[in-house]
Short mmCIF file of C-alpha atoms in Angstrom, two decimals:
data_model
loop_
_atom_site.label_atom_id
_atom_site.label_comp_id
_atom_site.label_asym_id
_atom_site.label_seq_id
_atom_site.Cartn_x
_atom_site.Cartn_y
_atom_site.Cartn_z
CA MET I 1 -14.05 18.51 -19.18
CA ASN I 2 -14.79 15.68 -21.61
CA GLN I 3 -12.01 13.77 -23.31
CA VAL I 4 -12.12 10.56 -25.31
CA TYR I 5 -9.62 7.73 -24.84
CA SER I 6 -9.59 4.55 -26.90
CA SER I 7 -7.55 2.71 -24.31
CA ARG I 8 -5.04 3.70 -21.70
CA SER I 9 -3.53 2.27 -18.60
CA GLU I 10 -1.75 5.32 -17.20
CA ILE I 11 -3.10 7.00 -14.12
CA GLY I 12 -3.05 10.65 -14.99
CA PRO I 13 -5.81 13.17 -15.44
CA GLU I 14 -8.02 11.60 -12.79
CA VAL I 15 -5.35 11.80 -10.10
CA THR I 16 -4.47 15.34 -11.17
CA ALA I 17 -8.14 16.35 -10.88
CA ALA I 18 -8.45 14.78 -7.41
CA ALA I 19 -5.22 16.34 -6.06
CA THR I 20 -6.07 19.74 -7.52
CA PHE I 21 -9.56 19.62 -6.00
CA VAL I 22 -8.29 18.88 -2.49
CA SER I 23 -5.63 21.59 -2.87
CA ARG I 24 -8.27 24.12 -3.88
CA LEU I 25 -10.36 23.18 -0.85
CA LEU I 26 -7.32 23.98 1.29
CA ARG I 27 -6.82 27.28 -0.57
CA THR I 28 -10.29 28.58 0.33
CA ARG I 29 -9.28 29.32 3.93
CA GLY I 30 -6.22 31.36 2.92
CA PHE I 31 -4.11 29.72 5.64
CA LEU I 32 -1.49 28.17 3.33
CA SER I 33 0.95 29.81 0.96
CA GLU I 34 0.87 29.05 -2.74
CA HIS I 35 4.17 27.22 -2.30
CA GLN I 36 2.68 24.97 0.40
CA LEU I 37 -0.41 24.30 -1.72
CA HIS I 38 1.76 23.40 -4.71
CA ASP I 39 3.91 21.05 -2.62
CA PHE I 40 0.80 19.46 -1.09
CA ARG I 41 -0.79 18.93 -4.51
CA ASP I 42 2.38 17.38 -5.94
CA CYS I 43 2.82 15.10 -2.93
CA LEU I 44 -0.84 14.02 -2.97
CA GLN I 45 -0.70 13.37 -6.71
CA GLN I 46 2.41 11.22 -6.30
CA SER I 47 0.95 9.33 -3.34
CA LEU I 48 -2.34 8.63 -5.12
CA SER I 49 -0.56 7.45 -8.27
CA GLU I 50 1.54 5.03 -6.24
CA HIS I 51 -1.45 3.86 -4.17
CA TYR I 52 -3.55 3.16 -7.27
CA GLN I 53 -0.74 1.54 -9.30
CA ASN I 54 -2.03 -2.05 -9.16
CA HIS I 55 -5.67 -1.06 -8.71
CA TRP I 56 -6.37 0.83 -11.95
CA PHE I 57 -8.53 -0.99 -14.51
CA PRO I 58 -9.58 1.20 -17.45
CA ASP I 59 -11.31 -1.78 -19.09
CA ARG I 60 -13.43 -2.23 -15.90
CA PRO I 61 -13.52 1.17 -14.15
CA GLN I 62 -15.73 -0.04 -11.29
CA LYS I 63 -13.22 -2.69 -10.25
CA GLY I 64 -11.24 -1.39 -7.30
CA SER I 65 -13.50 1.62 -6.79
CA GLY I 66 -13.72 1.07 -3.03
CA TYR I 67 -9.92 0.84 -2.77
CA ARG I 68 -9.50 4.12 -4.65
CA CYS I 69 -12.14 5.96 -2.60
CA ILE I 70 -10.73 8.79 -0.47
CA ARG I 71 -12.86 9.26 2.61
CA MET I 72 -12.85 11.61 5.53
CA ASN I 73 -15.60 11.00 8.04
CA HIS I 74 -14.39 12.40 11.36
CA GLU I 75 -11.12 10.54 10.64
CA MET I 76 -8.46 11.73 8.25
CA ASP I 77 -7.81 9.70 5.12
CA PRO I 78 -4.22 8.44 5.58
CA ILE I 79 -3.07 9.48 2.09
CA ILE I 80 -4.29 13.06 2.56
CA GLY I 81 -2.85 13.07 6.08
CA ARG I 82 0.61 12.03 4.85
CA ALA I 83 0.62 14.67 2.11
CA ALA I 84 -0.39 17.32 4.65
CA GLY I 85 2.33 16.18 7.03
CA ARG I 86 4.94 16.78 4.33
CA ILE I 87 4.07 20.49 4.33
CA GLY I 88 3.93 20.68 8.12
CA LEU I 89 0.16 20.50 8.70
CA THR I 90 -1.14 18.57 11.68
CA SER I 91 -4.35 16.54 11.54
CA ASP I 92 -6.11 19.19 13.64
CA GLN I 93 -5.07 21.94 11.24
CA LEU I 94 -6.15 19.83 8.26
CA PHE I 95 -9.56 19.15 9.82
CA ALA I 96 -9.98 22.90 10.33
CA LEU I 97 -9.27 23.53 6.64
CA LEU I 98 -11.24 20.68 5.01
CA PRO I 99 -14.87 19.61 5.30
CA ARG I 100 -15.43 17.17 8.19
CA GLU I 101 -17.08 14.72 5.81
CA LEU I 102 -15.67 14.37 2.31
CA THR I 103 -15.81 11.43 -0.07
CA LEU I 104 -13.81 11.47 -3.29
CA TRP I 105 -14.12 8.69 -5.87
CA VAL I 106 -11.15 8.44 -8.24
CA ASP I 107 -11.98 5.98 -11.00
CA PRO I 108 -10.72 5.56 -14.55
CA PHE I 109 -12.52 8.16 -16.68
CA GLU I 110 -14.33 9.84 -13.74
CA VAL I 111 -13.63 11.69 -10.51
CA SER I 112 -16.58 12.59 -8.27
CA TYR I 113 -16.99 13.98 -4.78
CA ARG I 114 -19.55 14.46 -2.05
CA ILE I 115 -19.33 16.85 0.89
CA GLY I 116 -21.33 15.67 3.89
CA GLU I 117 -23.11 12.36 4.35
CA ASP I 118 -26.22 13.59 2.57
CA GLY I 119 -24.65 15.97 0.07
CA SER I 120 -25.10 15.65 -3.66
CA ILE I 121 -22.51 13.75 -5.68
CA CYS I 122 -20.76 16.07 -8.11
CA VAL I 123 -18.51 15.13 -11.02
CA LEU I 124 -15.11 16.86 -11.12
CA TYR I 125 -13.66 15.12 -14.14
CA GLU I 126 -15.19 12.92 -16.81
CA ALA I 127 -13.75 11.35 -19.93
CA GLU I 128 -15.39 9.02 -22.39
CA SER I 129 -14.09 5.53 -22.86
CA LEU I 130 -14.43 3.82 -26.20
CA ALA I 131 -15.30 0.44 -24.73
CA PRO I 132 -16.05 -2.46 -27.09
CA ALA I 133 -19.72 -2.54 -28.12
CA ALA I 134 -20.05 -6.19 -27.10
CA ALA I 135 -18.88 -5.60 -23.55
CA PRO I 136 -21.52 -6.46 -20.97
CA SER I 137 -22.88 -3.55 -18.97
CA PRO I 138 -21.50 -3.62 -15.44
CA ASP I 139 -23.74 -4.14 -12.44
CA PRO I 140 -24.14 -0.62 -11.01
CA THR I 141 -24.15 -1.92 -7.43
CA HIS I 142 -20.49 -2.99 -7.74
CA ASN I 143 -19.34 0.62 -7.78
CA CYS I 144 -18.41 2.26 -4.45
CA LYS I 145 -20.13 5.50 -5.44
CA ASN I 146 -23.32 3.72 -6.53
CA GLN I 147 -23.50 1.91 -3.19
CA PHE I 148 -24.01 5.33 -1.60
CA LEU I 149 -26.65 6.28 -4.16
CA ILE I 150 -28.58 3.00 -3.91
CA GLY I 151 -28.43 2.83 -0.11
CA GLY I 152 -30.89 5.70 0.26
CA ARG I 153 -30.80 8.64 2.61
CA THR I 154 -31.34 8.45 6.34
CA SER I 155 -31.97 12.17 6.68
CA PRO I 156 -33.02 15.05 4.44
CA PRO I 157 -30.31 16.30 2.08
CA LYS I 158 -28.17 19.19 3.23
CA ASN I 159 -27.34 21.90 0.74
CA TYR I 160 -23.66 22.49 0.03
CA LEU I 161 -22.25 24.88 -2.52
CA MET I 162 -18.72 24.25 -3.74
CA THR I 163 -17.15 26.60 -6.22
CA VAL I 164 -13.69 25.74 -7.49
CA SER I 165 -11.92 28.29 -9.65
CA SER I 166 -8.50 28.42 -11.22
#
């Protein structure tokens, strides 16, 4: 999904992509009704939009990347946990439905995810920004996602297959 934006400050398609992705992960187990999934997605979308409100910089997408990172690594991300609580899911139930290790990067113009500590990083959503030609190229190490890529692997990669359909 490629779109081009000249400039924008609204938090929109990226948050929608992230919330829809997590909802579809929950759907794969068949435990939740469509109504619950819809409510969860809406609640997560609202929570993420509010959380990112003063941390969204389309002119410098890497700025605030660590703050916007959603991470589950044997502990539930509090934003996902709150959205799940609104539809009556406990943390234990949520852990049973979602991967134990999930990282989701929600940045202006791109949403990416990784399942597992050594899984591949996959792009969920990408849009092109028409940044000024004279703008300096950002240091790639200042991006939360690139820190994981640059840090190297401590073990061989594990293969994960994630299919998300409408």
